[in-house]
Amino acid sequence: MAHWSRFEKELELETRRLISHYTSIQDEEDQNFQMALKFAWSNFKFHRFLDANRHNVQRSINGIHEKLMVHSDLSKAESWLRLTEEFLSSPLPNTEGTKTEVHYSVLALLLNLSDSPSNTNYCERPRLKETEKEDKFDWAKYLMEGEDIDTGPFPDTPEWSEDESEEEDSQQPLSREDSGIQVDRTPQEDHEQNDKTIQVTWTVGEPDSRAWLEQHIVTSYWVPNSPRFPHSLHLHSNLYNVWDQHLYNTGPLYLPEEKSFVTETQVIRETLWLFSGVKKLFIFQLNDGKVTVRNDVVVTHLTNNCLHSVLEHIAAYGQAVTRLQKFIDEVTGHSAEPCPPGLNSSSSSSSKKSSDPPFRTYQAFVWALYKYFTSFKEELNTIEKDIIAKDETVTLSSVLERLSPHLAQITMLHRVFCTGVADVPPGTPNVLRASHLLNTLYKAIIEYDSVGEASEQSVSVALLFSLWVETVRPYLEIVDEWIVHGHLFDPAKEFIIQRNKDVPVNHRDFWYATYTLYSVSETVESEERLSDAASGSSGGEQASSSRQHTMVSFLKPVLKQIIMAGKSMQLLKNLDCKETEQPDDAERKSLYTLFLESVQTRLRHGEDSPTNTVTEQQATKKSLIKMQSIVARHLELDDIHDPLLAINFTRLYLEQNDFHEKFSGSNVILDRSSESVTCQTFELTLRSCLYPHIERRYIECCGNLMRTLKKDYMLLEYLQAMRNYFLLEAGDTMYDFYTAIFDKVLEKESWQQLAFLNVQLQEAVGQRHPEDSSRLSIFLETIDPARKKQPVNNLDGLTLSYKVPWPVDIVISSECQKIYNQVFLLLLQIKWAKYSLDTLRFSDLTVAAKRQEGGQSEESTAKEPINQQIHRMFLLRVKLMHFVNSLHNYIMTRVVSCHLHDDVHVIFDASIQVTVSLQVSFVKEAIMKVLNLVLIFSDRWQAGFGAWKIESIDKMESDFKNCHMFLVTILNKAVCRGSFPHCKSYSAVKYFYLVRMH
Amino acid sequence: MASPASANMNAVRETMDVLLEISRLLNTGLDMESLSICVRLCEQGINPEALSSVIKELRKASDSLKASENGTSQG
């Protein structure tokens, strides 16, 4: 054997391996081994068998298949055929080509070695099963090609791989397990093995992982004419084909179109992507912000129409999401480029809208939206993870079901967004945008709130409420800054009240013309500019009543307070008085914080109103909860929506769940789930949580201002002066003044000369109140001649003016002086009537009468005796005097007796009360008529007897009687009814009593 | 790294897997190692029937040897 060929050497090697493998004799010099080797060699070389015949082998294969079929081993038969076929067409290690003689000889060897495969069922079965398992695995791999499978270990049958890797490592280092998939293990093994193995493992691993990748990569369905993914041929998963076939068969004109087949998982994934804001998708296409569904997308198990109806639905939601997302991007994208607020505010009107940075209300709104979307995307991610995990079946409908509460919320958000933001025409000023958005949110809450406590609605309301709370933040901060620091900081001009730049604080117009209130009309988006002159101190209600549906609704009830507090604060700051120092800013809680805290407290404790329930609840809490829940169920059954009850029930539940823990945290983020309680009574919440803080601040501010004005600016002294001169409280001084005028009038001289009047006034005032003489002046207003007809109107146009220094002129304004002047005029008229009656002398009449007697006796005898006429005159005079005196007394005592009140407004109100009461037109008219009568009467009296006819006495008497009766009836009624609010009843009674005595 | 060669390796491995399946189905009692030896022998032109008879004889002999060893060790 010395000259063996290489072939023979290899043969020898293989034979030895075979023998050592079967006999497990490792020592080749062993006798048995040598014997076996000899035996093998002799058999190999000197046998009498024919060469393997492929026909015979094929026949045997068919025979075995037939045999298996006969034995009803269908699966085994099928595997057998397939495996042999596969083997014959596979390459062998050292043989080129397929279906060679070697293939058949190997098969022949196996056939020879086979131990009755059909009969040995008992030992076949487990192995057969393995074969089948292998089968199944193949199919699964086959089916799931194109699916994204989790990168787990390659699911080969473990027994084989262990065999391979451990036993055949030296021969075949091509283990599947080394394909680089189990990354963790490979380096350890490598470490133990030699360098060569490492290299081989690595080189062989690459194609394996590529093959793995090829198997697991998603079919690129987005490419046109992409290969169809393989799928089951089961009828249920081919509904589309069946339907398509049906259409093809029934309609001769039916033309099958080119379709892109996708799997349902792909559809779900694209849906999730769409919802999370991905713009470039295959199934859904985004054109100009509009999401459309591709027409040619089909899944195999649904008909085209069915799929599309679902997808259109999704696309609508997707569009809403995209729109909201776009808005968020727009607003957040802007903030990247910083812009100094002052710079912008000056040029906001001229510059383009797009270049304006979003103002704070939008930013806050976007922040709230962003927070919502974060939670929404978390949900989407969870779903996607579920799909990847494959622990449960995820279908499109189940995903939609799962997302349905979110989708409802998105629809709602989109609606709010459309009305509140998107529908606002471009170029609208920020103030309108901001207030419109807040109004929309507010209305949406009210609207959803009123729908009731349906489960989905309450979630929506809670979401809306949280949105609102976030969005309102800038507004509340502006208000806070204003009413606390007196500084209306609003660079983007978004607040409904804006400062007029050109009015300095220390100007007297400050109080009335500094701020402009913008309001949004709901019907027409027109801008109304309302100067807040009216809403300043007294007439705020009138102004607000004229604009019912305007402005930011939630601030409306406290708007006046805000304005007053803000202005007071600003004024106070400018008066720089030391006493009104604010507490340290760090300690102070902002209005927004206070509001949030109140809301939280309210959520914790519910309302205070149903106190009975609370106490009961403390006593027998458990039983009550049980009872309440039963009642609640009954209520639901009866379809009763009682908000108060619902609140109570919910509160009970809230207390059950550790509600305190949720809110005891330091941050003030509101938990949405719990807000349904609040939203149930949204307006109540505002009333109890927001308004009181503003109210408190208002009272504090205005109180401070008043105190400062009184203390440092002598407000009360000025008021006293006003009363002295306008209300004639300084009787002696004013007496000097007006008697001078009255004397002039009596003497029929012209008194309407400014110089004369001023001299009189200065003389009168200068004697007793020299400090005021420089402030007081008198004017004559021209009045229309139509009013001058009556003698009582003779004094009209006489106007006193008192110069009040700033800042007291805010309180004692020109409007205020006008009213004072009205009172002054009325008092003058009464005084004049009284004066003219008082100055009448009996002698005038009697002397004239005596003169008359001689001359015209015949005339007088015809009527009445002259004495009787004179007597009537006397009587009438007394009656008139009585009336005028009572009136004079009443009014002067009312005026004088109203002592100093602390509040300026009270003083003011008290002093004008009289006038206002007289403004009540009919009463005033009657009194004026009487006063007029008095003047005519005194005129005639002075003219002397005979200058007028006797009929005129009758007329005067009857006129007075009428007026008197009228007043008596009116006042009587008013007193009885108690509905004469301006006349304090006792005064009226007094008056009434005095008059009736007559 | 020659990719045709490695692809061939991969294909051969597949073939061997299939062959093992056939062998199991036929209940030949061959494992992966013996199977690969047999394939190589067949490729070298050994007559399959001769090989099968040798394998059978070797099994028999090995069994008897083991039995006798067991017997002697027990005895």
GROMACS .gro file of N, CA and C in nm, chain A residues 4 283 436 525 613 680 687 693 738 768 921 952 976:
model
   39
    4TRP      N    1  -0.022   0.444  -0.269
    4TRP     CA    2  -0.163   0.485  -0.276
    4TRP      C    3  -0.176   0.622  -0.340
  283ILE      N    4  -5.021   5.503   0.207
  283ILE     CA    5  -5.165   5.483   0.199
  283ILE      C    6  -5.239   5.617   0.210
  436HIS      N    7  -6.097   8.590   2.112
  436HIS     CA    8  -6.185   8.498   2.040
  436HIS      C    9  -6.155   8.354   2.077
  525GLU      N   10  -6.752   8.972   1.320
  525GLU     CA   11  -6.618   8.981   1.376
  525GLU      C   12  -6.566   9.124   1.365
  613THR      N   13  -7.492   6.694   5.347
  613THR     CA   14  -7.433   6.571   5.296
  613THR      C   15  -7.296   6.549   5.357
  680GLN      N   16  -6.864   7.049   3.561
  680GLN     CA   17  -7.008   7.039   3.574
  680GLN      C   18  -7.067   7.177   3.601
  687ARG      N   19  -6.673   8.155   3.951
  687ARG     CA   20  -6.725   8.249   4.049
  687ARG      C   21  -6.659   8.226   4.184
  693HIS      N   22  -6.067   8.640   4.404
  693HIS     CA   23  -5.931   8.693   4.413
  693HIS      C   24  -5.924   8.832   4.351
  738TYR      N   25  -7.588  13.502   4.674
  738TYR     CA   26  -7.711  13.494   4.595
  738TYR      C   27  -7.808  13.608   4.623
  768ARG      N   28  -6.482  13.481   5.429
  768ARG     CA   29  -6.484  13.371   5.525
  768ARG      C   30  -6.391  13.256   5.488
  921SER      N   31  -8.913  11.289   3.664
  921SER     CA   32  -8.960  11.404   3.587
  921SER      C   33  -9.091  11.464   3.637
  952SER      N   34 -10.680  13.607   3.729
  952SER     CA   35 -10.548  13.545   3.741
  952SER      C   36 -10.528  13.489   3.882
  976CYS      N   37  -9.646  10.473   5.041
  976CYS     CA   38  -9.717  10.349   5.071
  976CYS      C   39  -9.648  10.231   5.005
   0.00000   0.00000   0.00000
